[in-house]
Each structure stands twice: as structure tokens, then as C-alpha cells.
Amino acid sequence: MCRSCYSKKWWADNGKSNDYQLRQKFNMPLGTYNEMLATQGGRCAICGEPPGDTRLCVDHDHDTGVIRALLCMRCNVMLGCGKDDAMILRMGAQYLERYDAE
């Protein structure tokens, strides 16, 4: 097993480490994460997909630190690549729709 895969599995399997990581990065106890996960039906808040073998990402406003929701890695990266800017993401959606119509 590659080092990256081992690390992901170790973090996913180790609840105490998940709790530590959540508290360090977001000041969020594992119980709060689990409540959010249950509220979202165990799925990404954007695409609605279940997380698979990894944990959903904690999406937050980078300026204020306010936690928004739990997202799958793809949706979290999408927001990050769009610089968390709704206008950029709208323009991307319009671009896709323009080429979808053909």
C-alpha cells in the first residue's frame, strides 16, 4: 500500500485522530461533524454523493472561518479552484450550458 493510501486509511480509521484534526483545523469536535453528516444524510451538500472511503471535507469561509457544510473532495476542490467566487462558478456553469446545447 502506498504511503498516501496508508495515511488516508489511517486517518479514516482513527476516530481520535479525526477528532484532533477537526479541533485543530476548525475548532470542531468530532460529535459536531457527525451531527452535520447526519443532517446532510451522509452525503455531499452540493452533489449529493456519499463520501465513499474517505471523510467529507469541512467547507468553510476562508476569510471568516465560518463553517458552511460538508463536501466531497471533488466539490470542495471545485469551489477552491473557483476561488470561492460565486460569479466565477456561475460563469463556468454558463460556459458548460452553452456547449451542452450543441
mmCIF file of C-alpha atoms in Angstrom, residues 2 14 20 26 29 40 49 58 60 68 73 76 95:
data_model
loop_
_atom_site.group_PDB
_atom_site.id
_atom_site.type_symbol
_atom_site.label_atom_id
_atom_site.label_comp_id
_atom_site.label_asym_id
_atom_site.label_seq_id
_atom_site.Cartn_x
_atom_site.Cartn_y
_atom_site.Cartn_z
ATOM 1 C CA CYS A 2 1.432 3.401 -0.979
ATOM 2 C CA ASN A 14 -8.694 6.539 13.696
ATOM 3 C CA TYR A 20 -7.871 16.009 16.924
ATOM 4 C CA PHE A 26 -11.823 24.063 12.542
ATOM 5 C CA PRO A 29 -15.443 18.348 17.832
ATOM 6 C CA GLN A 40 -26.886 16.025 5.379
ATOM 7 C CA GLU A 49 -22.947 11.787 -3.407
ATOM 8 C CA VAL A 58 -15.406 20.610 6.092
ATOM 9 C CA HIS A 60 -15.600 26.945 5.425
ATOM 10 C CA ARG A 68 -20.724 26.118 5.786
ATOM 11 C CA MET A 73 -13.372 16.204 -2.293
ATOM 12 C CA ASN A 76 -14.538 21.131 -2.305
ATOM 13 C CA TYR A 95 -19.959 28.035 -20.283
#
